Amino acid sequence: MTSPTPAILPERGLADRLTALFWRHPRLLLAVLLTPPLLWLGVVYLGSLFALLLQSFYSIDEFSGVVKEEFTLKTYAELFRAQNLDIIIRTLVMSAAVTIGCALIAFPIAYYAARFARGKWKAVFYLGVMLPLWSSYLVKVYAWKLILAKEGIITWAAEGVGLSMILNAILAIPGIGGNSLSTSPLGTFIVFVYVWLPYMILPMQAALERVPTSMLEASADLGASRAQTFRTVILPLAMPGVIAGSIFTFSLTMGDYIIPQIVGTSARFIGLAVYQLQGTAGNIPLAAAFAVVPIVIMLIYLTIAKRKGAFDAL
Amino acid sequence: MTAAVEFLRVSRHFGPASAPVKAVDGVDLTIAEGSFFAMLGPSGSGKTTCLRLISGFEKPTSGTIRIFGQDVGDIPPNRRNVNTVFQDYALFPHMNVRDNVGYGLMVKGVDRRTRDARAEEMLALVKLEGYGDRKPAQLSGGQRQRVALARALVNEPKVLLLDEPLGALDLKLREAMQDELKALQSRLGITFVFVTHDQGEALSMADSLAVFNEGRIAQIGTPAEVYARPRTRFVADFVGSSNVLPPEVTRAFGGPMKWASLRPEMLRVTAADGVALAGTVTGIRYLGAGSRLSVALNGTEVAALLPAGQPVPEPGATVGLAFDPAALHVMEGEG
Ligand SMILES: Nc1ncnc2c1ncn2[C@@H]1O[C@H](COP(=O)(O)OP(=O)(O)OP(=O)(O)O)[C@@H](O)[C@H]1O
Ligand SMILES: [Mg+2]
């Protein structure tokens, strides 16, 4: 019995020839796909990072304002001056607070989306999380300035329902409060949390989605209460997602130099310090040293997270 | 004897009330304490849902469930002293084997030393000594299954639920585990409720078994009863692929004008001449330990088991069939 179709099909031109080429040399396709991004990452990104690092080991001549291109740790020592240390600590505390705030708000939303939302509600979730990202960052921040202002809707609403007392009491807390929400650290915090929240929700939701229901049932089946299941199963399994989200919120807050200028006490944060030092002040080495701080902090953070087993579930 | 689990007209429907999926529909069931109870049925017949009703992950739409006499309508899963070996094992991937096994004790607040010792005992019970430090991902399918078993037994449950625990194993390991499970059950005296869609497994392991069909129990009894005297056509066909004979054929086979079941292994294949029942061979399936012949006879297909060693007729040949009249089982049930 002979069939009319041949056992080996003829080559149909370039597409088939390329397919054959990649089949014979599997690495080739990988190389073709990866070279452009690796060039970008390796040369442009790592290169500039390296240049930055290099700059931070130079110093500036105090009289002439010229960068002295010889190795020194003097610039790093300057970071520990009271006013600079202040900036670092303020940034660190704000970043940590924003991260925790985001995590607390994001978790229930991400949990709902991962576990219960189906079909239409899932679409609503994604839309709701993404929608704020569609409008300009500046527009959102200025909108918040108006919302938080003394004449803004929050003050107005608080007066309306007779909660002015509470609002004023909060604003009277030293270190957090201020003249109005829009000129207080609390205001900065609120805007940061709002702006970075999607970056916490999405990785968390992805991680929670990967926790099978049967695992939660196994936990309950073995006698665990809901709280125990949360602590011993859900949280450890979702931890990589929480860490990923916190990397976003933490580093985005540490690097931001716009929000603290628009909303808050206009006390300086690292981002703003870098911006001013490399711009008006022309002190590139100190700007570079400042810019290294978030990198070091992130590395420390990730090391601790790894030690604590946050990535065991990966 | 106490009933470990009782279902009183239990239903579990899913979806809208106008067009519900009747996963479990009006089931009455009594599982005796200390017995090995099997739930057998085709895919989608409601076996898993029944188990989940016992463990508390599903609530009945109507009806009452009792565990050791107590109505569990209001008792959440974590307070039922019933443990489950899940179909996908559901081992915690971030914990090592020892912590997985000790989990049930950990959530009860047992200190680490005691629970590690207990976990080691349980691992010895399932022949996995020395595997405590491994992660579940570093185990084979059969080993994972044992860990899941050890984890479910650590709390000394009153009832152990097993949802097709051997489904993912190869035949050899499967048979070994069947023997081990059976031995373990009689040693521990715990009530086992075992879900399977493998009729051989159910017949060989169970003290009593329930055959499920579309959310209802088609028959409940000892394996021998169910096999020898299937109540309905469905049971006859599902358990042991019996010949289900329509009334007229039963009549031709010398029985009453009723549906009947005749086991293929009860039919002897003989020479065609001089017998009452003769037909044409339409198909032969080689089974290793014998062959299964399909014989067209009076317009129905009848299967007969031909033991190995006997001459196998050609397709199209005419053969005679003989059987002991007592083997013809008339069914009283419908469907
Ligand atoms: N959560 C649910 N929502 C809707 N329908 C469901 C749900 N769970 C089960 N069902 C339906 O109920 C019926 C019985 O399901 P069940 O899982 O109990 O079957 P099963 O006997 O365990 O089958 P299998 O052998 O394939 O595991 C099926 O038709 C299934 O589609
Ligand atoms: Mg099932």
XYZ file of C-alpha atoms and ligand atoms in Angstrom:
681
model
C 0.000 0.000 0.000
C 1.560 3.284 -1.062
C 0.249 6.546 0.309
C 0.173 9.640 -1.877
C 1.912 11.784 0.781
C 5.709 11.429 1.011
C 7.354 10.403 4.301
C 9.583 13.501 4.220
C 7.928 16.793 3.365
C 9.732 19.213 1.012
C 11.256 22.410 2.386
C 8.984 25.427 1.908
C 11.499 28.247 1.769
C 13.211 30.535 4.232
C 10.989 29.838 7.249
C 11.639 26.092 6.994
C 15.349 26.635 6.422
C 15.586 28.775 9.539
C 13.564 26.227 11.525
C 15.989 23.525 10.408
C 18.976 25.700 11.295
C 17.683 26.343 14.802
C 16.788 22.677 15.192
C 20.329 21.614 14.313
C 21.851 24.262 16.584
C 19.469 24.782 19.500
C 21.792 27.298 21.160
C 21.710 29.564 18.158
C 18.119 30.684 18.662
C 18.853 31.425 22.293
C 21.851 33.505 21.267
C 19.857 35.447 18.674
C 17.098 36.147 21.178
C 19.322 37.048 24.096
C 22.085 39.103 22.518
C 20.223 42.420 22.204
C 18.827 42.458 25.760
C 22.125 41.221 27.170
C 23.997 43.969 25.349
C 21.554 46.474 26.763
C 21.730 45.062 30.280
C 25.438 44.352 30.249
C 26.814 47.414 28.573
C 24.342 50.185 29.149
C 22.914 49.208 32.502
C 25.766 47.483 34.300
C 28.216 49.840 32.624
C 26.533 52.905 33.988
C 26.146 51.266 37.368
C 29.847 50.617 37.387
C 30.595 54.183 36.348
C 28.408 55.334 39.206
C 30.237 53.143 41.652
C 33.526 54.489 40.382
C 32.394 58.086 40.818
C 31.462 57.428 44.421
C 35.100 56.654 45.218
C 36.235 60.050 43.940
C 35.945 63.215 45.943
C 35.357 66.861 45.270
C 37.807 69.611 45.941
C 36.118 71.859 48.474
C 37.611 75.085 47.144
C 37.551 74.655 43.390
C 34.566 72.307 43.222
C 36.460 70.093 40.781
C 36.205 66.305 40.971
C 39.508 64.760 42.035
C 39.860 61.459 40.204
C 41.731 59.473 42.805
C 40.503 56.673 45.024
C 39.209 57.764 48.409
C 36.552 56.772 50.950
C 36.134 60.373 52.001
C 32.889 60.768 50.113
C 31.369 57.754 51.844
C 32.466 59.159 55.182
C 30.475 62.251 54.327
C 27.309 60.197 54.218
C 27.625 59.821 57.976
C 27.440 63.521 58.635
C 24.367 64.308 60.722
C 22.439 66.028 57.929
C 23.148 63.280 55.400
C 22.478 60.483 57.862
C 19.176 62.190 58.567
C 18.237 61.941 54.903
C 19.168 58.272 54.758
C 17.257 57.368 57.904
C 14.214 59.385 56.847
C 14.192 57.623 53.474
C 14.693 54.233 55.045
C 11.892 54.680 57.570
C 9.537 55.990 54.908
C 10.379 53.140 52.529
C 9.851 50.548 55.230
C 6.568 52.146 56.317
C 5.328 52.365 52.722
C 6.269 48.739 52.109
C 4.451 47.528 55.207
C 1.467 49.746 54.433
C 1.304 48.423 50.881
C 1.658 44.825 52.036
C -1.166 45.180 54.564
C -3.528 46.740 52.053
C -2.466 44.529 49.153
C -2.786 41.180 50.880
C -6.567 40.965 51.254
C -7.056 42.274 47.715
C -4.520 39.847 46.246
C -5.942 36.993 48.315
C -9.450 37.693 47.137
C -8.328 37.915 43.516
C -6.281 34.730 43.685
C -8.726 32.600 45.605
C -12.252 33.759 44.895
C -12.448 36.058 41.878
C -13.532 34.194 38.748
C -14.424 35.261 35.250
C -15.841 38.746 35.224
C -14.621 39.621 38.710
C -11.085 38.684 37.780
C -11.255 41.139 34.891
C -12.625 43.780 37.258
C -9.711 43.101 39.586
C -7.057 43.495 36.914
C -8.738 46.612 35.584
C -9.040 48.087 39.062
C -5.389 47.442 39.829
C -4.063 48.610 36.481
C -6.346 51.552 35.878
C -4.400 53.971 38.117
C -1.268 53.118 36.122
C -2.843 54.500 32.968
C -2.860 58.078 34.156
C 0.266 60.149 34.573
C 2.142 59.824 37.785
C 2.320 63.608 38.156
C -1.405 64.001 37.662
C -2.046 61.467 40.400
C 0.355 63.121 42.820
C -1.117 66.581 42.236
C -4.599 65.144 42.594
C -3.582 63.781 45.963
C -2.154 67.147 46.943
C -5.584 68.623 46.380
C -7.335 65.799 48.203
C -5.049 66.125 51.207
C -4.904 69.944 51.304
C -6.337 71.931 54.181
C -9.220 72.999 51.929
C -9.381 69.497 50.410
C -12.029 66.831 50.446
C -10.671 64.903 53.418
C -10.747 67.879 55.768
C -14.152 68.780 54.403
C -15.521 65.256 54.859
C -14.047 65.004 58.347
C -15.817 68.213 59.288
C -19.023 66.991 57.697
C -19.199 63.842 59.794
C -17.742 65.461 62.884
C -14.386 63.689 62.813
C -12.263 66.861 62.664
C -11.140 66.161 66.201
C -9.581 62.878 65.183
C -7.955 64.356 62.097
C -6.476 67.195 64.134
C -5.301 64.779 66.792
C -3.497 62.743 64.145
C -1.974 65.862 62.623
C -0.768 66.897 66.079
C 1.398 63.785 66.444
C 4.998 64.930 66.127
C 7.024 63.251 63.371
C 3.912 62.171 61.483
C 1.576 65.140 61.488
C 1.908 68.710 60.325
C -0.080 71.738 59.370
C -2.330 69.763 57.051
C -2.219 66.279 55.546
C -0.644 67.633 52.373
C 2.264 69.094 54.281
C 2.826 66.215 56.679
C 4.955 63.040 56.471
C 1.676 61.150 56.827
C 0.545 62.739 53.568
C 3.753 61.677 51.839
C 3.196 58.177 53.159
C -0.395 58.034 51.888
C 0.588 59.154 48.409
C 3.514 56.743 48.242
C 1.280 53.834 49.300
C -1.307 54.797 46.707
C 1.154 55.178 43.879
C 3.113 51.951 44.483
C 0.230 49.708 45.580
C -0.218 47.943 42.194
C 3.416 46.865 42.295
C 2.704 45.035 45.545
C -0.671 43.576 44.604
C 0.325 41.953 41.322
C 3.303 39.835 42.453
C 1.433 38.905 45.632
C -1.569 37.789 43.629
C 0.643 35.762 41.287
C 2.266 34.031 44.265
C -1.037 33.332 46.010
C -2.483 31.960 42.807
C 0.204 29.300 42.864
C -0.870 28.006 46.288
C -3.221 25.123 45.502
C -6.501 24.982 47.404
C -5.751 21.416 48.421
C -2.804 22.693 50.445
C -5.062 24.925 52.512
C -7.484 22.060 52.906
C -4.694 19.721 53.984
C -3.778 22.207 56.676
C -7.334 22.524 57.967
C -7.760 18.771 57.663
C -4.807 18.245 60.007
C -6.411 20.481 62.594
C -5.019 23.946 61.875
C -7.136 27.008 62.551
C -7.404 29.659 59.854
C -4.753 31.750 61.581
C -2.370 28.796 61.796
C -2.917 27.977 58.129
C -2.170 31.576 57.269
C 1.032 31.665 59.302
C 2.434 28.259 58.434
C 1.217 27.643 54.882
C -0.129 30.691 53.046
C 2.444 33.221 54.189
C 5.540 31.071 53.569
C 4.250 30.010 50.166
C 3.327 33.571 49.203
C 6.578 34.952 50.612
C 8.482 35.117 47.312
C 5.630 37.253 45.955
C 5.599 39.445 49.039
C 9.360 39.905 48.765
C 9.107 40.699 45.055
C 6.408 43.269 45.791
C 8.372 44.739 48.658
C 11.434 45.102 46.427
C 9.308 47.238 44.132
C 7.717 49.393 46.801
C 10.900 49.699 48.839
C 13.228 50.636 46.020
C 10.685 52.826 44.235
C 10.141 54.801 47.439
C 13.862 55.070 48.092
C 14.546 56.386 44.611
C 11.618 58.769 44.256
C 12.374 62.499 44.316
C 9.074 63.966 43.143
C 6.431 62.963 45.666
C 8.322 64.317 48.709
C 8.672 67.649 46.909
C 4.977 67.960 46.165
C 3.359 66.398 49.207
C 4.956 66.619 52.633
C 7.296 68.689 54.689
C 9.822 69.132 51.857
C 12.403 67.468 54.091
C 14.896 65.819 51.789
C 14.893 62.153 50.774
C 17.727 60.269 49.071
C 16.250 60.740 45.608
C 15.961 64.453 46.037
C 19.449 64.665 47.535
C 20.911 62.852 44.522
C 18.970 65.092 42.185
C 20.188 68.257 43.838
C 23.764 67.084 44.370
C 24.350 66.114 40.758
C 22.431 69.138 39.451
C 22.766 72.463 41.216
C 25.503 71.468 43.665
C 27.591 69.666 41.050
C 28.847 67.168 43.639
C 28.751 64.034 41.506
C 30.806 61.860 43.898
C 28.467 62.476 46.842
C 25.444 62.007 44.585
C 26.925 58.675 43.514
C 27.612 57.665 47.104
C 24.017 58.494 47.998
C 22.792 56.460 45.054
C 24.775 53.443 46.270
C 22.915 53.486 49.606
C 19.618 52.016 48.265
C 21.568 49.332 46.414
C 23.381 48.305 49.582
C 20.179 48.385 51.605
C 18.386 46.194 49.059
C 21.258 43.708 49.087
C 21.164 43.543 52.886
C 17.399 43.143 52.795
C 17.536 40.298 50.281
C 20.296 38.544 52.192
C 18.244 38.639 55.379
C 15.152 37.472 53.499
C 17.086 34.558 52.061
C 18.530 33.615 55.456
C 15.025 33.626 56.902
C 13.947 31.161 54.217
C 11.713 33.547 52.285
C 12.669 31.862 49.024
C 12.315 28.259 50.201
C 9.001 27.989 48.393
C 10.446 29.119 45.047
C -21.005 -2.027 66.525
C -20.974 1.755 66.195
C -21.290 3.524 62.897
C -18.165 5.568 62.161
C -19.923 7.621 59.500
C -23.611 7.900 58.701
C -25.273 9.714 55.804
C -28.998 10.341 56.144
C -30.494 11.387 52.821
C -27.488 13.577 52.080
C -27.439 15.705 48.924
C -24.873 18.136 47.625
C -25.921 20.140 44.609
C -23.768 22.662 42.781
C -24.764 25.546 40.587
C -28.088 27.346 40.284
C -31.126 25.810 41.982
C -32.965 25.862 38.645
C -30.457 23.521 36.956
C -28.342 21.980 39.689
C -25.419 19.599 39.219
C -26.421 16.811 41.572
C -22.951 15.691 42.642
C -24.416 13.741 45.571
C -28.107 13.052 45.528
C -30.032 11.571 48.439
C -27.339 9.223 49.697
C -27.952 6.946 52.677
C -24.839 5.297 53.959
C -23.501 3.621 57.074
C -19.814 2.916 57.470
C -19.038 0.527 60.311
C -16.273 1.393 62.766
C -12.974 -0.267 61.964
C -13.979 -1.332 58.486
C -12.290 -0.795 55.171
C -14.967 0.900 53.112
C -14.529 1.512 49.392
C -16.388 3.989 47.245
C -16.350 2.844 43.661
C -17.763 4.593 40.643
C -16.978 6.152 37.295
C -15.512 9.623 36.918
C -17.900 12.335 38.061
C -20.128 10.015 40.062
C -19.717 11.948 43.314
C -17.097 9.959 45.218
C -14.787 12.858 45.967
C -17.732 15.025 46.935
C -18.809 12.355 49.439
C -15.349 12.328 51.004
C -15.323 16.116 51.176
C -18.677 16.008 52.924
C -17.147 13.754 55.572
C -14.031 15.888 56.008
C -16.126 19.070 56.061
C -14.855 20.828 52.938
C -18.325 20.606 51.470
C -21.563 21.251 53.305
C -24.598 19.159 52.408
C -27.354 20.953 50.536
C -29.728 18.782 52.547
C -29.538 15.792 54.842
C -27.549 14.923 57.937
C -24.048 13.562 58.387
C -23.032 11.898 61.631
C -19.535 10.968 62.664
C -19.520 8.517 65.571
C -23.107 9.429 66.247
C -22.537 13.185 66.379
C -24.204 15.500 63.878
C -21.335 17.404 62.234
C -23.457 19.998 60.430
C -21.788 22.765 62.460
C -18.307 21.361 62.926
C -15.532 22.862 60.757
C -12.897 20.541 59.206
C -10.168 21.309 61.717
C -12.313 20.040 64.586
C -13.262 16.757 62.931
C -10.901 14.006 63.953
C -10.920 12.760 60.388
C -7.846 12.999 58.190
C -7.433 12.831 54.460
C -4.849 11.488 52.055
C -5.404 13.855 49.144
C -5.501 12.767 45.539
C -2.546 15.054 44.719
C -1.031 14.384 48.194
C -0.970 18.144 48.950
C 2.357 17.947 50.785
C 3.669 21.318 51.932
C 6.534 22.076 49.527
C 8.331 24.469 51.886
C 8.615 21.951 54.721
C 10.776 18.868 54.875
C 9.231 15.434 55.234
C 9.548 15.407 59.019
C 7.759 18.745 59.403
C 5.110 17.656 56.941
C 4.405 14.533 58.967
C 4.557 16.414 62.257
C 2.290 19.214 61.033
C -0.862 17.889 62.678
C 0.948 17.789 66.020
C 2.546 21.195 65.514
C -0.802 22.925 65.132
C -1.922 21.230 68.336
C 1.015 22.808 70.154
C 3.024 19.616 70.715
C 6.673 20.501 71.387
C 9.272 19.912 68.705
C 11.058 17.019 70.374
C 7.904 14.964 70.861
C 6.585 15.633 67.415
C 9.877 14.851 65.713
C 9.926 11.535 67.563
C 6.323 10.811 66.546
C 7.047 11.827 62.956
C 9.967 9.410 62.905
C 7.671 6.638 64.204
C 5.121 7.360 61.509
C 7.830 7.384 58.856
C 8.981 3.988 60.100
C 5.391 2.769 59.835
C 5.323 3.650 56.135
C 8.906 2.389 55.657
C 10.507 5.768 55.071
C 13.026 5.905 57.920
C 15.774 8.415 57.294
C 13.837 10.463 54.758
C 12.902 13.159 57.284
C 15.266 15.817 55.993
C 14.185 15.652 52.371
C 11.822 18.075 50.714
C 8.719 16.602 49.023
C 10.140 17.595 45.636
C 13.021 15.183 46.240
C 10.756 12.142 46.572
C 9.280 9.725 44.064
C 5.528 9.461 43.572
C 5.252 6.371 45.744
C 7.318 7.953 48.518
C 5.177 11.078 48.468
C 2.119 8.935 48.785
C 3.611 7.313 51.899
C 4.470 10.675 53.404
C 0.906 11.816 52.820
C -0.275 8.662 54.556
C 2.066 9.165 57.504
C 0.991 12.785 57.810
C -2.679 11.832 57.850
C -2.110 9.102 60.461
C -0.058 11.157 62.909
C -3.150 12.596 64.579
C -4.551 9.092 65.147
C -7.776 9.959 63.331
C -11.014 8.115 63.953
C -11.583 7.909 60.215
C -9.004 8.065 57.433
C -10.204 9.250 54.039
C -8.210 8.252 50.981
C -9.049 9.796 47.617
C -7.608 7.553 44.890
C -4.299 7.476 46.731
C -2.812 4.903 44.379
C -3.954 6.511 41.154
C -0.545 7.921 40.221
C 1.457 4.764 40.882
C 2.555 2.098 38.440
C 0.946 -1.338 38.592
C 3.671 -3.071 40.611
C 3.935 -0.368 43.272
C 0.189 -0.077 43.297
C -0.264 -3.719 44.210
C 2.429 -3.515 46.873
C 0.769 -0.434 48.369
C -2.646 -2.104 48.282
C -1.331 -4.919 50.447
C 0.418 -2.490 52.767
C -2.621 -0.282 53.176
C -4.789 -3.261 53.930
C -2.298 -4.592 56.478
C -1.939 -1.148 58.057
C -5.686 -0.787 58.355
C -6.190 -4.073 60.152
C -3.232 -3.356 62.440
C -4.357 0.161 63.407
C -8.071 -0.629 63.470
C -8.865 2.804 62.026
C -11.880 3.118 59.740
C -10.644 3.633 56.181
C -12.841 5.205 53.531
C -11.181 4.564 50.212
C -12.204 6.140 46.913
C -11.268 4.465 43.669
C -12.538 3.944 40.182
C -10.573 0.717 39.857
C -13.002 -2.102 40.520
C -10.239 -4.652 41.075
C -8.763 -2.489 43.804
C -12.145 -2.029 45.478
C -12.991 -5.726 45.328
C -9.675 -6.894 46.688
C -9.310 -4.404 49.533
C -12.709 -3.514 50.878
C -14.738 -5.079 53.656
C -17.726 -3.407 52.127
C -18.174 -1.176 49.140
C -20.593 1.301 47.666
C -20.979 1.621 43.918
C -21.764 5.208 42.881
C -23.561 6.255 39.761
C -24.498 9.857 38.997
C -24.487 10.952 42.615
C -26.487 8.031 43.921
C -25.515 4.728 45.428
C -26.364 1.972 42.969
C -25.490 -0.811 45.376
C -23.839 -1.277 48.723
C -22.564 -4.555 50.157
C -19.570 -6.807 50.565
C -17.395 -7.211 47.466
C -18.581 -10.821 47.037
C -22.233 -9.780 47.188
C -21.811 -6.944 44.759
C -19.841 -9.042 42.342
C -22.028 -12.129 42.477
C -25.396 -10.387 42.721
C -25.300 -6.979 41.048
C -28.553 -5.207 41.711
C -28.655 -3.125 38.533
C -27.406 -3.242 34.965
C -24.994 -0.440 35.784
C -23.378 -2.356 38.649
C -23.141 -5.550 36.623
C -21.380 -3.735 33.821
C -19.168 -1.486 35.965
C -18.017 -4.155 38.408
C -16.319 -6.854 36.393
C -17.786 -5.913 32.984
C -20.466 -8.565 33.169
C -22.708 -9.558 30.279
C -25.921 -7.626 30.793
C -28.680 -9.595 29.117
C -31.957 -7.989 28.042
C -35.121 -9.907 29.043
C -35.576 -11.738 25.747
C -32.000 -12.964 25.750
C -32.294 -14.049 29.373
C -35.293 -16.061 28.255
C -33.275 -17.624 25.428
C -30.590 -18.461 27.973
C -33.182 -20.346 29.997
C -34.039 -17.653 32.554
C -37.162 -15.579 33.250
C -38.266 -12.589 31.121
C -36.017 -10.187 33.135
C -32.702 -8.357 32.869
C -29.874 -10.617 33.987
C -26.109 -10.646 34.476
C -23.829 -13.446 33.354
C -20.102 -13.231 34.164
C -17.809 -13.819 31.151
C -15.717 -16.265 33.166
C -18.841 -18.385 33.791
C -19.265 -19.064 30.073
C -17.515 -22.081 28.603
C -16.657 -22.019 24.912
C -17.449 -25.368 23.293
C -17.771 -26.876 19.854
C -20.757 -25.536 17.931
C -22.568 -28.806 17.275
C -25.166 -30.241 19.594
C -25.531 -27.229 21.955
C -28.476 -24.926 22.524
C -26.470 -21.695 22.329
C -24.273 -21.112 19.314
C -22.958 -17.872 17.853
C -20.315 -16.259 15.673
C -17.023 -14.980 17.046
C -16.861 -11.274 16.207
C -13.782 -10.231 18.135
C -10.915 -11.539 20.207
C -9.031 -9.528 22.812
C -5.821 -11.065 24.123
C -5.501 -10.467 27.892
C -2.364 -12.405 28.751
C -3.983 -14.731 31.269
C -6.530 -15.699 28.632
C -8.585 -14.188 25.843
C -11.890 -12.413 25.825
C -14.134 -13.513 22.983
C -17.041 -11.472 21.685
C -19.750 -13.763 20.384
C -22.784 -12.554 18.447
C -25.706 -14.600 19.622
C -29.430 -13.991 19.028
C -28.602 -10.435 18.032
C -26.649 -9.568 21.221
C -22.948 -9.430 21.888
C -21.874 -11.766 24.672
C -18.365 -11.812 26.119
C -16.781 -15.058 27.207
C -13.469 -15.552 28.954
C -11.311 -18.215 27.369
C -8.552 -19.431 29.717
C -5.008 -19.565 28.354
C -4.026 -22.920 26.856
C -7.351 -23.540 25.143
C -7.450 -23.267 21.357
C -8.529 -19.798 20.282
C -11.137 -19.833 17.496
C -10.746 -17.672 14.403
C -12.917 -14.578 14.035
C -16.032 -15.582 12.123
C -15.991 -19.132 13.466
C -19.136 -20.557 14.993
C -18.793 -21.614 18.609
C -21.105 -22.993 21.264
C -21.542 -21.506 24.739
C -22.407 -23.384 27.905
C -22.854 -22.328 31.517
C -24.123 -23.437 34.890
C -27.711 -22.155 35.173
C -26.959 -20.943 38.730
C -24.493 -18.429 37.270
C -27.299 -16.533 35.572
C -28.147 -13.736 38.009
C -31.491 -12.029 37.547
C -31.410 -8.366 38.577
C -34.235 -6.802 40.509
C -33.084 -3.180 40.375
C -33.593 -0.699 37.572
C -31.038 1.325 35.601
N -17.094 22.747 43.157
C -17.888 22.211 42.209
N -18.665 23.014 41.456
C -19.469 22.505 40.498
N -19.566 21.191 40.222
C -18.828 20.345 40.932
C -17.943 20.797 41.961
N -17.318 19.729 42.501
C -17.799 18.659 41.834
N -18.689 19.026 40.898
C -19.421 18.118 40.001
O -19.990 17.095 40.764
C -19.875 15.845 40.102
C -19.186 14.842 41.001
O -17.846 15.216 41.194
P -16.805 14.386 42.058
O -15.541 15.152 42.106
O -17.416 14.033 43.355
O -16.623 13.091 41.158
P -15.703 11.813 41.397
O -16.620 10.665 41.537
O -14.746 12.048 42.493
O -14.961 11.704 39.997
P -13.417 11.318 39.663
O -13.357 9.830 39.679
O -13.242 11.856 38.283
O -12.538 11.965 40.674
C -19.152 16.115 38.810
O -20.109 16.209 37.781
C -18.490 17.441 39.030
O -18.402 18.150 37.825
Mg -12.572 12.347 42.565
